[in-house]
PDB file of C-alpha atoms and ligand atoms in Angstrom:
ATOM      1  CA  MET A 127       5.193  -2.708  19.947  1.00  0.00           C
ATOM      2  CA  SER A 128       7.953  -3.275  17.430  1.00  0.00           C
ATOM      3  CA  SER A 129       7.739  -0.906  14.475  1.00  0.00           C
ATOM      4  CA  ARG A 130       8.577  -3.738  12.078  1.00  0.00           C
ATOM      5  CA  GLU A 131       6.712  -6.968  12.662  1.00  0.00           C
ATOM      6  CA  LEU A 132       4.636  -9.637  11.019  1.00  0.00           C
ATOM      7  CA  VAL A 133       1.145 -10.235  12.418  1.00  0.00           C
ATOM      8  CA  VAL A 134      -0.097 -13.703  11.470  1.00  0.00           C
ATOM      9  CA  LEU A 135      -3.840 -13.723  10.818  1.00  0.00           C
ATOM     10  CA  GLY A 136      -4.207 -17.224   9.400  1.00  0.00           C
ATOM     11  CA  THR A 137      -2.037 -20.222   8.532  1.00  0.00           C
ATOM     12  CA  ALA A 138      -4.240 -22.841   6.826  1.00  0.00           C
ATOM     13  CA  SER A 139      -3.962 -23.927   3.216  1.00  0.00           C
ATOM     14  CA  GLN A 140      -7.073 -24.840   1.241  1.00  0.00           C
ATOM     15  CA  VAL A 141      -9.375 -25.679   4.184  1.00  0.00           C
ATOM     16  CA  PRO A 142      -9.456 -23.826   7.516  1.00  0.00           C
ATOM     17  CA  THR A 143      -9.352 -25.938  10.691  1.00  0.00           C
ATOM     18  CA  ARG A 144     -10.539 -25.439  14.287  1.00  0.00           C
ATOM     19  CA  HIS A 145      -7.203 -23.786  15.078  1.00  0.00           C
ATOM     20  CA  ARG A 146      -6.141 -22.316  11.760  1.00  0.00           C
ATOM     21  CA  ASN A 147      -7.910 -19.657   9.704  1.00  0.00           C
ATOM     22  CA  HIS A 148      -7.273 -19.322   5.990  1.00  0.00           C
ATOM     23  CA  ASN A 149      -4.132 -17.304   5.179  1.00  0.00           C
ATOM     24  CA  GLY A 150      -3.703 -13.659   6.106  1.00  0.00           C
ATOM     25  CA  TYR A 151      -0.614 -11.666   7.191  1.00  0.00           C
ATOM     26  CA  LEU A 152      -0.069  -8.022   8.033  1.00  0.00           C
ATOM     27  CA  LEU A 153       3.460  -6.660   7.853  1.00  0.00           C
ATOM     28  CA  ARG A 154       3.946  -3.537   9.946  1.00  0.00           C
ATOM     29  CA  TRP A 155       6.863  -1.600   8.508  1.00  0.00           C
ATOM     30  CA  ASP A 156       7.499   1.669  10.331  1.00  0.00           C
ATOM     31  CA  GLY A 157       4.261   3.623   9.837  1.00  0.00           C
ATOM     32  CA  GLU A 158       2.876   1.451   7.016  1.00  0.00           C
ATOM     33  CA  GLY A 159       0.879  -1.761   6.879  1.00  0.00           C
ATOM     34  CA  ILE A 160       0.957  -4.291   4.046  1.00  0.00           C
ATOM     35  CA  LEU A 161      -1.721  -6.975   4.032  1.00  0.00           C
ATOM     36  CA  PHE A 162      -0.693 -10.195   2.269  1.00  0.00           C
ATOM     37  CA  ASP A 163      -3.113 -12.829   0.962  1.00  0.00           C
ATOM     38  CA  PRO A 164      -6.365 -12.088   2.794  1.00  0.00           C
ATOM     39  CA  GLY A 165      -8.154 -15.451   2.834  1.00  0.00           C
ATOM     40  CA  GLU A 166     -11.706 -15.978   4.042  1.00  0.00           C
ATOM     41  CA  GLY A 167     -12.267 -14.697   7.577  1.00  0.00           C
ATOM     42  CA  THR A 168      -9.424 -12.169   7.484  1.00  0.00           C
ATOM     43  CA  GLN A 169     -11.618  -9.282   8.665  1.00  0.00           C
ATOM     44  CA  ARG A 170     -12.497 -11.079  11.908  1.00  0.00           C
ATOM     45  CA  GLN A 171      -8.917 -12.287  12.429  1.00  0.00           C
ATOM     46  CA  MET A 172      -7.787  -8.652  12.119  1.00  0.00           C
ATOM     47  CA  LEU A 173     -10.113  -7.743  14.988  1.00  0.00           C
ATOM     48  CA  ARG A 174      -8.759 -10.597  17.116  1.00  0.00           C
ATOM     49  CA  ALA A 175      -5.132  -9.632  16.340  1.00  0.00           C
ATOM     50  CA  GLY A 176      -5.586  -5.907  16.964  1.00  0.00           C
ATOM     51  CA  VAL A 177      -5.241  -4.867  13.309  1.00  0.00           C
ATOM     52  CA  ALA A 178      -7.512  -2.029  12.136  1.00  0.00           C
ATOM     53  CA  ALA A 179      -8.587  -1.229   8.580  1.00  0.00           C
ATOM     54  CA  HIS A 180      -6.700   2.052   9.077  1.00  0.00           C
ATOM     55  CA  ASP A 181      -3.472   0.040   9.425  1.00  0.00           C
ATOM     56  CA  ILE A 182      -3.623  -1.103   5.785  1.00  0.00           C
ATOM     57  CA  ASN A 183      -1.794   0.946   3.134  1.00  0.00           C
ATOM     58  CA  ARG A 184      -1.155  -1.844   0.647  1.00  0.00           C
ATOM     59  CA  ILE A 185      -2.598  -5.220  -0.240  1.00  0.00           C
ATOM     60  CA  CYS A 186      -0.463  -7.872  -1.972  1.00  0.00           C
ATOM     61  CA  ILE A 187      -2.100 -10.999  -3.351  1.00  0.00           C
ATOM     62  CA  THR A 188       0.139 -13.823  -4.517  1.00  0.00           C
ATOM     63  CA  HIS A 189      -2.513 -15.630  -6.559  1.00  0.00           C
ATOM     64  CA  PHE A 190      -6.236 -16.115  -6.946  1.00  0.00           C
ATOM     65  CA  HIS A 191      -6.965 -19.292  -5.057  1.00  0.00           C
ATOM     66  CA  GLY A 192      -9.631 -18.827  -2.391  1.00  0.00           C
ATOM     67  CA  ASP A 193      -7.396 -19.425   0.627  1.00  0.00           C
ATOM     68  CA  HIS A 194      -5.339 -16.370  -0.449  1.00  0.00           C
ATOM     69  CA  SER A 195      -7.996 -13.980  -1.686  1.00  0.00           C
ATOM     70  CA  LEU A 196     -11.618 -14.716  -0.673  1.00  0.00           C
ATOM     71  CA  GLY A 197     -11.243 -12.319   2.269  1.00  0.00           C
ATOM     72  CA  LEU A 198     -10.547  -9.416  -0.068  1.00  0.00           C
ATOM     73  CA  ALA A 199     -14.258  -8.622  -0.476  1.00  0.00           C
ATOM     74  CA  GLY A 200     -14.721  -8.146   3.260  1.00  0.00           C
ATOM     75  CA  VAL A 201     -11.464  -6.267   3.788  1.00  0.00           C
ATOM     76  CA  VAL A 202     -12.142  -3.827   0.929  1.00  0.00           C
ATOM     77  CA  GLN A 203     -15.641  -3.119   2.210  1.00  0.00           C
ATOM     78  CA  ARG A 204     -14.335  -2.622   5.756  1.00  0.00           C
ATOM     79  CA  ILE A 205     -11.698  -0.161   4.522  1.00  0.00           C
ATOM     80  CA  ASN A 206     -14.524   1.824   2.917  1.00  0.00           C
ATOM     81  CA  LEU A 207     -16.931   1.479   5.851  1.00  0.00           C
ATOM     82  CA  ASP A 208     -14.237   2.848   8.191  1.00  0.00           C
ATOM     83  CA  ARG A 209     -13.443   5.640   5.715  1.00  0.00           C
ATOM     84  CA  VAL A 210      -9.715   4.995   5.882  1.00  0.00           C
ATOM     85  CA  PRO A 211      -8.182   8.446   5.349  1.00  0.00           C
ATOM     86  CA  HIS A 212      -5.235   7.392   3.130  1.00  0.00           C
ATOM     87  CA  PRO A 213      -5.186   5.804  -0.338  1.00  0.00           C
ATOM     88  CA  VAL A 214      -4.684   2.038  -0.562  1.00  0.00           C
ATOM     89  CA  THR A 215      -2.801   0.242  -3.358  1.00  0.00           C
ATOM     90  CA  ALA A 216      -3.460  -3.360  -4.364  1.00  0.00           C
ATOM     91  CA  HIS A 217      -0.987  -5.637  -6.175  1.00  0.00           C
ATOM     92  CA  TYR A 218      -2.070  -8.975  -7.674  1.00  0.00           C
ATOM     93  CA  PRO A 219      -1.418 -11.060 -10.783  1.00  0.00           C
ATOM     94  CA  ALA A 220      -2.691  -9.159 -13.825  1.00  0.00           C
ATOM     95  CA  SER A 221      -3.974 -12.438 -15.247  1.00  0.00           C
ATOM     96  CA  GLY A 222      -6.506 -12.492 -12.380  1.00  0.00           C
ATOM     97  CA  GLN A 223      -7.930  -9.023 -13.051  1.00  0.00           C
ATOM     98  CA  ARG A 224     -11.465 -10.442 -13.377  1.00  0.00           C
ATOM     99  CA  PHE A 225     -11.195 -12.181 -10.000  1.00  0.00           C
ATOM    100  CA  PHE A 226      -9.934  -8.975  -8.393  1.00  0.00           C
ATOM    101  CA  GLU A 227     -12.852  -6.993  -9.825  1.00  0.00           C
ATOM    102  CA  ARG A 228     -15.395  -9.564  -8.688  1.00  0.00           C
ATOM    103  CA  LEU A 229     -14.018  -9.553  -5.163  1.00  0.00           C
ATOM    104  CA  ARG A 230     -13.734  -5.777  -5.078  1.00  0.00           C
ATOM    105  CA  TYR A 231     -17.341  -5.390  -6.187  1.00  0.00           C
ATOM    106  CA  ALA A 232     -18.784  -8.604  -4.733  1.00  0.00           C
ATOM    107  CA  THR A 233     -21.795  -6.829  -3.161  1.00  0.00           C
ATOM    108  CA  ALA A 234     -23.208  -3.307  -2.933  1.00  0.00           C
ATOM    109  CA  TYR A 235     -21.429  -0.787  -0.666  1.00  0.00           C
ATOM    110  CA  ARG A 236     -20.484   2.872  -0.644  1.00  0.00           C
ATOM    111  CA  GLU A 237     -16.959   3.512  -1.958  1.00  0.00           C
ATOM    112  CA  THR A 238     -15.252   6.176   0.157  1.00  0.00           C
ATOM    113  CA  VAL A 239     -11.577   5.277  -0.218  1.00  0.00           C
ATOM    114  CA  SER A 240      -9.185   5.593  -3.143  1.00  0.00           C
ATOM    115  CA  LEU A 241      -8.066   2.042  -3.994  1.00  0.00           C
ATOM    116  CA  THR A 242      -5.440   1.909  -6.739  1.00  0.00           C
ATOM    117  CA  GLU A 243      -5.204  -1.260  -8.799  1.00  0.00           C
ATOM    118  CA  ALA A 244      -1.545  -2.019  -9.551  1.00  0.00           C
ATOM    119  CA  PRO A 245      -1.445  -5.496 -11.118  1.00  0.00           C
ATOM    120  CA  VAL A 246       1.786  -7.446 -11.616  1.00  0.00           C
ATOM    121  CA  ALA A 247       2.649  -9.009 -14.975  1.00  0.00           C
ATOM    122  CA  GLY A 248       5.498 -10.814 -16.725  1.00  0.00           C
ATOM    123  CA  GLU A 249       8.372 -11.824 -14.458  1.00  0.00           C
ATOM    124  CA  GLY A 250       7.449  -9.184 -11.845  1.00  0.00           C
ATOM    125  CA  GLY A 251       9.859  -6.338 -11.067  1.00  0.00           C
ATOM    126  CA  VAL A 252       9.826  -3.181  -8.945  1.00  0.00           C
ATOM    127  CA  LEU A 253       6.299  -2.207  -7.866  1.00  0.00           C
ATOM    128  CA  ALA A 254       7.074   0.704  -5.567  1.00  0.00           C
ATOM    129  CA  SER A 255      10.125   2.465  -4.237  1.00  0.00           C
ATOM    130  CA  ALA A 256      11.118   5.156  -1.778  1.00  0.00           C
ATOM    131  CA  ALA A 257      12.682   7.066  -4.641  1.00  0.00           C
ATOM    132  CA  GLY A 258       9.495   6.742  -6.699  1.00  0.00           C
ATOM    133  CA  ALA A 259      10.762   4.686  -9.639  1.00  0.00           C
ATOM    134  CA  ALA A 260       8.990   5.091 -12.969  1.00  0.00           C
ATOM    135  CA  GLY A 261       5.403   3.907 -12.789  1.00  0.00           C
ATOM    136  CA  SER A 262       5.630   3.098  -9.084  1.00  0.00           C
ATOM    137  CA  THR A 263       4.083   4.682  -6.017  1.00  0.00           C
ATOM    138  CA  GLY A 264       6.086   6.200  -3.159  1.00  0.00           C
ATOM    139  CA  THR A 265       6.731   4.240   0.042  1.00  0.00           C
ATOM    140  CA  ALA A 266       7.997   4.814   3.562  1.00  0.00           C
ATOM    141  CA  GLY A 267      11.596   3.851   2.965  1.00  0.00           C
ATOM    142  CA  TYR A 268      11.474   0.521   1.136  1.00  0.00           C
ATOM    143  CA  THR A 269      11.394  -0.920  -2.354  1.00  0.00           C
ATOM    144  CA  LEU A 270       8.664  -3.467  -3.101  1.00  0.00           C
ATOM    145  CA  GLU A 271       9.405  -6.097  -5.727  1.00  0.00           C
ATOM    146  CA  ALA A 272       7.571  -9.107  -7.144  1.00  0.00           C
ATOM    147  CA  ARG A 273       8.897 -12.302  -8.759  1.00  0.00           C
ATOM    148  CA  LYS A 274       6.989 -14.927 -10.637  1.00  0.00           C
ATOM    149  CA  LEU A 275       6.658 -18.270  -8.844  1.00  0.00           C
ATOM    150  CA  SER A 276       5.679 -21.761 -10.056  1.00  0.00           C
ATOM    151  CA  HIS A 277       2.093 -22.844  -9.263  1.00  0.00           C
ATOM    152  CA  PRO A 278      -0.825 -24.200 -11.344  1.00  0.00           C
ATOM    153  CA  VAL A 279      -2.341 -20.676 -11.419  1.00  0.00           C
ATOM    154  CA  GLU A 280      -0.103 -17.637 -11.934  1.00  0.00           C
ATOM    155  CA  SER A 281       1.502 -16.744  -8.612  1.00  0.00           C
ATOM    156  CA  TYR A 282       3.912 -13.986  -7.508  1.00  0.00           C
ATOM    157  CA  GLY A 283       6.028 -13.659  -4.386  1.00  0.00           C
ATOM    158  CA  TYR A 284       6.888 -10.268  -2.896  1.00  0.00           C
ATOM    159  CA  ARG A 285       9.928  -8.718  -1.269  1.00  0.00           C
ATOM    160  CA  LEU A 286      10.595  -5.495   0.655  1.00  0.00           C
ATOM    161  CA  ILE A 287      14.090  -4.078   0.563  1.00  0.00           C
ATOM    162  CA  GLU A 288      15.179  -1.203   2.738  1.00  0.00           C
ATOM    163  CA  PRO A 289      17.973   0.762   1.039  1.00  0.00           C
ATOM    164  CA  ASP A 290      21.383   0.509   2.682  1.00  0.00           C
ATOM    165  CA  GLY A 291      22.151   3.495   4.868  1.00  0.00           C
ATOM    166  CA  ARG A 292      24.767   4.862   7.264  1.00  0.00           C
ATOM    167  CA  ARG A 293      24.857   4.576  11.044  1.00  0.00           C
ATOM    168  CA  MET A 294      26.243   7.709  12.733  1.00  0.00           C
ATOM    169  CA  LEU A 295      29.052   7.089  15.252  1.00  0.00           C
ATOM    170  CA  PRO A 296      28.581   9.415  18.278  1.00  0.00           C
ATOM    171  CA  GLU A 297      32.225   9.250  19.451  1.00  0.00           C
ATOM    172  CA  ARG A 298      33.540  10.308  16.015  1.00  0.00           C
ATOM    173  CA  LEU A 299      30.950  13.088  15.779  1.00  0.00           C
ATOM    174  CA  ALA A 300      32.046  14.285  19.216  1.00  0.00           C
ATOM    175  CA  ALA A 301      35.728  14.122  18.226  1.00  0.00           C
ATOM    176  CA  HIS A 302      34.995  16.539  15.381  1.00  0.00           C
ATOM    177  CA  GLY A 303      32.731  18.672  17.581  1.00  0.00           C
ATOM    178  CA  ILE A 304      29.716  18.032  15.336  1.00  0.00           C
ATOM    179  CA  ARG A 305      26.390  18.196  17.150  1.00  0.00           C
ATOM    180  CA  GLY A 306      22.708  19.137  16.919  1.00  0.00           C
ATOM    181  CA  PRO A 307      21.398  20.336  13.540  1.00  0.00           C
ATOM    182  CA  GLU A 308      24.894  19.990  12.027  1.00  0.00           C
ATOM    183  CA  ILE A 309      24.459  16.194  12.107  1.00  0.00           C
ATOM    184  CA  GLY A 310      21.367  16.393   9.909  1.00  0.00           C
ATOM    185  CA  ARG A 311      23.136  18.753   7.527  1.00  0.00           C
ATOM    186  CA  LEU A 312      26.109  16.386   7.246  1.00  0.00           C
ATOM    187  CA  GLN A 313      23.724  13.487   6.511  1.00  0.00           C
ATOM    188  CA  ARG A 314      21.965  15.474   3.806  1.00  0.00           C
ATOM    189  CA  GLU A 315      25.000  17.072   2.201  1.00  0.00           C
ATOM    190  CA  GLY A 316      27.593  14.325   2.723  1.00  0.00           C
ATOM    191  CA  ALA A 317      30.294  16.681   4.053  1.00  0.00           C
ATOM    192  CA  LEU A 318      30.742  19.618   6.404  1.00  0.00           C
ATOM    193  CA  VAL A 319      33.506  22.194   6.885  1.00  0.00           C
ATOM    194  CA  ARG A 320      34.651  22.377  10.520  1.00  0.00           C
ATOM    195  CA  GLU A 321      37.333  24.943  11.457  1.00  0.00           C
ATOM    196  CA  GLY A 322      38.626  25.022   7.887  1.00  0.00           C
ATOM    197  CA  ARG A 323      38.698  21.240   7.496  1.00  0.00           C
ATOM    198  CA  THR A 324      36.203  19.117   5.539  1.00  0.00           C
ATOM    199  CA  VAL A 325      34.607  16.263   7.489  1.00  0.00           C
ATOM    200  CA  THR A 326      32.891  13.670   5.299  1.00  0.00           C
ATOM    201  CA  LEU A 327      29.923  11.502   6.237  1.00  0.00           C
ATOM    202  CA  GLU A 328      32.102   8.387   5.777  1.00  0.00           C
ATOM    203  CA  GLU A 329      34.512   9.586   8.503  1.00  0.00           C
ATOM    204  CA  VAL A 330      31.828   9.777  11.164  1.00  0.00           C
ATOM    205  CA  SER A 331      29.521   6.882  10.218  1.00  0.00           C
ATOM    206  CA  GLU A 332      29.574   3.250   9.141  1.00  0.00           C
ATOM    207  CA  ALA A 333      27.607   1.310   6.528  1.00  0.00           C
ATOM    208  CA  ARG A 334      24.239   0.021   7.746  1.00  0.00           C
ATOM    209  CA  ARG A 335      22.691  -2.756   5.696  1.00  0.00           C
ATOM    210  CA  GLY A 336      19.003  -2.311   4.911  1.00  0.00           C
ATOM    211  CA  GLN A 337      16.552  -4.916   6.168  1.00  0.00           C
ATOM    212  CA  ARG A 338      14.801  -7.401   3.892  1.00  0.00           C
ATOM    213  CA  PHE A 339      11.491  -9.225   4.124  1.00  0.00           C
ATOM    214  CA  ALA A 340      10.018 -11.719   1.654  1.00  0.00           C
ATOM    215  CA  PHE A 341       6.649 -13.413   1.281  1.00  0.00           C
ATOM    216  CA  VAL A 342       6.697 -16.574  -0.842  1.00  0.00           C
ATOM    217  CA  MET A 343       3.590 -18.652  -1.600  1.00  0.00           C
ATOM    218  CA  ASP A 344       2.202 -20.784  -3.296  1.00  0.00           C
ATOM    219  CA  THR A 345       4.995 -22.363  -5.273  1.00  0.00           C
ATOM    220  CA  ARG A 346       7.182 -25.284  -6.142  1.00  0.00           C
ATOM    221  CA  LEU A 347      10.933 -24.858  -5.813  1.00  0.00           C
ATOM    222  CA  CYS A 348      11.842 -22.292  -8.466  1.00  0.00           C
ATOM    223  CA  GLU A 349      14.273 -19.502  -9.269  1.00  0.00           C
ATOM    224  CA  GLY A 350      11.807 -16.790  -8.252  1.00  0.00           C
ATOM    225  CA  ALA A 351      11.460 -18.204  -4.750  1.00  0.00           C
ATOM    226  CA  GLN A 352      15.237 -18.537  -4.371  1.00  0.00           C
ATOM    227  CA  GLU A 353      15.797 -14.982  -5.551  1.00  0.00           C
ATOM    228  CA  LEU A 354      13.192 -13.501  -3.218  1.00  0.00           C
ATOM    229  CA  ALA A 355      14.641 -15.304  -0.192  1.00  0.00           C
ATOM    230  CA  GLN A 356      18.209 -14.120  -0.837  1.00  0.00           C
ATOM    231  CA  GLY A 357      19.655 -12.425   2.263  1.00  0.00           C
ATOM    232  CA  CYS A 358      16.297 -11.962   3.984  1.00  0.00           C
ATOM    233  CA  ASP A 359      16.077 -10.954   7.624  1.00  0.00           C
ATOM    234  CA  LEU A 360      12.579 -12.442   7.726  1.00  0.00           C
ATOM    235  CA  LEU A 361      11.156 -14.923   5.213  1.00  0.00           C
ATOM    236  CA  VAL A 362       7.548 -16.113   5.296  1.00  0.00           C
ATOM    237  CA  ILE A 363       7.241 -19.181   3.096  1.00  0.00           C
ATOM    238  CA  GLU A 364       4.699 -21.881   2.494  1.00  0.00           C
ATOM    239  CA  SER A 365       5.412 -25.419   3.637  1.00  0.00           C
ATOM    240  CA  THR A 366       2.151 -27.107   2.829  1.00  0.00           C
ATOM    241  CA  PHE A 367       3.497 -30.632   3.123  1.00  0.00           C
ATOM    242  CA  LEU A 368       5.840 -32.736   5.225  1.00  0.00           C
ATOM    243  CA  ASP A 369       8.818 -34.285   3.439  1.00  0.00           C
ATOM    244  CA  GLU A 370       7.240 -37.755   3.100  1.00  0.00           C
ATOM    245  CA  ASP A 371       4.587 -36.186   0.851  1.00  0.00           C
ATOM    246  CA  GLU A 372       7.052 -34.553  -1.546  1.00  0.00           C
ATOM    247  CA  PRO A 373       5.422 -36.214  -4.597  1.00  0.00           C
ATOM    248  CA  LEU A 374       2.142 -34.462  -3.671  1.00  0.00           C
ATOM    249  CA  ALA A 375       3.981 -31.170  -3.193  1.00  0.00           C
ATOM    250  CA  ILE A 376       5.484 -31.414  -6.667  1.00  0.00           C
ATOM    251  CA  GLU A 377       2.183 -32.462  -8.246  1.00  0.00           C
ATOM    252  CA  TYR A 378       0.160 -29.610  -6.695  1.00  0.00           C
ATOM    253  CA  GLY A 379       2.869 -26.945  -6.905  1.00  0.00           C
ATOM    254  CA  HIS A 380       3.815 -26.618  -3.238  1.00  0.00           C
ATOM    255  CA  LEU A 381       6.802 -26.983  -0.908  1.00  0.00           C
ATOM    256  CA  THR A 382       7.627 -29.377   1.895  1.00  0.00           C
ATOM    257  CA  ALA A 383       9.089 -28.266   5.217  1.00  0.00           C
ATOM    258  CA  GLY A 384      12.488 -29.626   4.202  1.00  0.00           C
ATOM    259  CA  GLN A 385      12.454 -27.921   0.788  1.00  0.00           C
ATOM    260  CA  ALA A 386      11.460 -24.554   2.282  1.00  0.00           C
ATOM    261  CA  ALA A 387      14.113 -24.813   5.004  1.00  0.00           C
ATOM    262  CA  ARG A 388      16.880 -25.822   2.577  1.00  0.00           C
ATOM    263  CA  LEU A 389      15.969 -22.905   0.308  1.00  0.00           C
ATOM    264  CA  ALA A 390      16.113 -20.557   3.323  1.00  0.00           C
ATOM    265  CA  ALA A 391      19.446 -21.960   4.508  1.00  0.00           C
ATOM    266  CA  GLU A 392      21.010 -21.533   1.053  1.00  0.00           C
ATOM    267  CA  ALA A 393      19.664 -17.965   0.857  1.00  0.00           C
ATOM    268  CA  GLY A 394      21.137 -16.996   4.245  1.00  0.00           C
ATOM    269  CA  VAL A 395      17.758 -16.217   5.820  1.00  0.00           C
ATOM    270  CA  ARG A 396      17.988 -15.113   9.457  1.00  0.00           C
ATOM    271  CA  HIS A 397      14.436 -15.829  10.638  1.00  0.00           C
ATOM    272  CA  LEU A 398      12.286 -18.359   8.817  1.00  0.00           C
ATOM    273  CA  VAL A 399       8.507 -18.487   9.248  1.00  0.00           C
ATOM    274  CA  LEU A 400       6.818 -21.623   7.919  1.00  0.00           C
ATOM    275  CA  THR A 401       3.076 -21.481   7.229  1.00  0.00           C
ATOM    276  CA  HIS A 402       0.217 -22.564   4.897  1.00  0.00           C
ATOM    277  CA  PHE A 403      -0.147 -26.027   6.389  1.00  0.00           C
ATOM    278  CA  SER A 404      -2.276 -28.793   4.960  1.00  0.00           C
ATOM    279  CA  GLN A 405      -5.158 -29.868   7.196  1.00  0.00           C
ATOM    280  CA  ARG A 406      -3.942 -33.455   6.960  1.00  0.00           C
ATOM    281  CA  TYR A 407      -1.241 -32.935   9.607  1.00  0.00           C
ATOM    282  CA  GLY A 408      -1.909 -32.781  13.323  1.00  0.00           C
ATOM    283  CA  ASP A 409       1.403 -31.978  14.985  1.00  0.00           C
ATOM    284  CA  PRO A 410       3.074 -28.693  13.937  1.00  0.00           C
ATOM    285  CA  SER A 411       6.356 -29.743  15.595  1.00  0.00           C
ATOM    286  CA  ASP A 412       6.934 -32.148  12.679  1.00  0.00           C
ATOM    287  CA  PHE A 413       7.484 -29.106  10.423  1.00  0.00           C
ATOM    288  CA  GLU A 414      10.077 -27.736  12.820  1.00  0.00           C
ATOM    289  CA  ARG A 415      11.847 -31.078  13.121  1.00  0.00           C
ATOM    290  CA  GLN A 416      12.062 -31.519   9.336  1.00  0.00           C
ATOM    291  CA  ALA A 417      13.204 -27.919   8.800  1.00  0.00           C
ATOM    292  CA  ARG A 418      16.057 -28.443  11.275  1.00  0.00           C
ATOM    293  CA  ALA A 419      16.915 -31.805   9.716  1.00  0.00           C
ATOM    294  CA  ALA A 420      17.219 -30.005   6.369  1.00  0.00           C
ATOM    295  CA  GLY A 421      19.994 -27.854   7.833  1.00  0.00           C
ATOM    296  CA  PHE A 422      18.340 -24.526   8.641  1.00  0.00           C
ATOM    297  CA  GLU A 423      20.165 -23.071  11.648  1.00  0.00           C
ATOM    298  CA  GLY A 424      18.660 -19.578  11.958  1.00  0.00           C
ATOM    299  CA  GLU A 425      15.658 -18.543  13.982  1.00  0.00           C
ATOM    300  CA  LEU A 426      12.639 -20.697  13.099  1.00  0.00           C
ATOM    301  CA  THR A 427       8.931 -20.152  13.688  1.00  0.00           C
ATOM    302  CA  VAL A 428       6.156 -22.567  12.794  1.00  0.00           C
ATOM    303  CA  ALA A 429       3.375 -20.005  12.421  1.00  0.00           C
ATOM    304  CA  ARG A 430       0.276 -20.027  14.607  1.00  0.00           C
ATOM    305  CA  ASP A 431      -2.773 -17.824  14.056  1.00  0.00           C
ATOM    306  CA  LEU A 432      -2.655 -14.439  15.828  1.00  0.00           C
ATOM    307  CA  MET A 433       1.057 -14.549  16.687  1.00  0.00           C
ATOM    308  CA  SER A 434       3.402 -11.602  16.039  1.00  0.00           C
ATOM    309  CA  VAL A 435       6.926 -12.055  14.742  1.00  0.00           C
ATOM    310  CA  PRO A 436       9.241  -9.033  15.014  1.00  0.00           C
ATOM    311  CA  LEU A 437      11.912  -8.499  12.385  1.00  0.00           C
ATOM    312  CA  PRO A 438      15.293  -9.561  13.790  1.00  0.00           C
ATOM    313  CA  LYS A 439      17.453  -6.819  15.261  1.00  0.00           C
ATOM    314  CA  ARG A 440      19.821  -5.169  12.808  1.00  0.00           C
ATOM    315  CA  ARG A 441      23.190  -6.848  12.546  1.00  0.00           C
TER     316      ARG A 441
HETATM  317 ZN1   ZN B 577      -2.806 -21.791  -0.911  1.00  0.00          ZN
END
């Protein structure tokens, strides 16, 4: 199994269908799991997709419409029933605090797990970072950010950014006779003295760009969505409507396949995942066709329930 992948739990907007559950997505990122937008039925979809309550470290909710949050009650209770051994942090729009509390305490159960409420307000910002930025919680090697989107109820998109790093070059290490624990010391200290000469980290490694993932829904075209998508290796974005229904998309605060694909193309996204489809459409290949017609040339997935999408290989 890839150590960084998206597990799709549900792909339906508003009303689930025979083939599509309400939304739900688990991002596996090294040892951590981030659950996005648990709609109704998420707990059972987790079982079908091989996702355990223990896999969840964080929950991110974009907004409090039912198709993105009604599953929270079941997921929170399952986390407690299974006595998940680590703390869990939840991010959601601060304006929906009362909805979060109702879902968290929808029925009686025994609380066994530490669940931290970390609501998002204003324009968003940094929620968590590897370095432990002020007011944030520590992560396994990524920064988590939120940006405000444009939807009839307050909605935030999320982005994970892995810090840029260095890739060690074995032939250069060998040329300097650096091996074993010395490599770790050079990485930590940035330089090493070998036979009276200083060898710097830059001489024996090259820049390695960190990976980026973004989760954008529900929203109209807006600056927040464009910003989140910028340079993403993997972008999950709503495309509720087909292009012919653009007036509906604008009225209800959603995107069409063509709008989502154009946004992704302009942002230089490598792998685009379209999801959150209206029940009114039968043939998912129409979304793919319109996304291609809009000029998106990267890897493209029209999401299906229970599929896994690995992050693209590093460049
Ligand atoms: Zn929705």
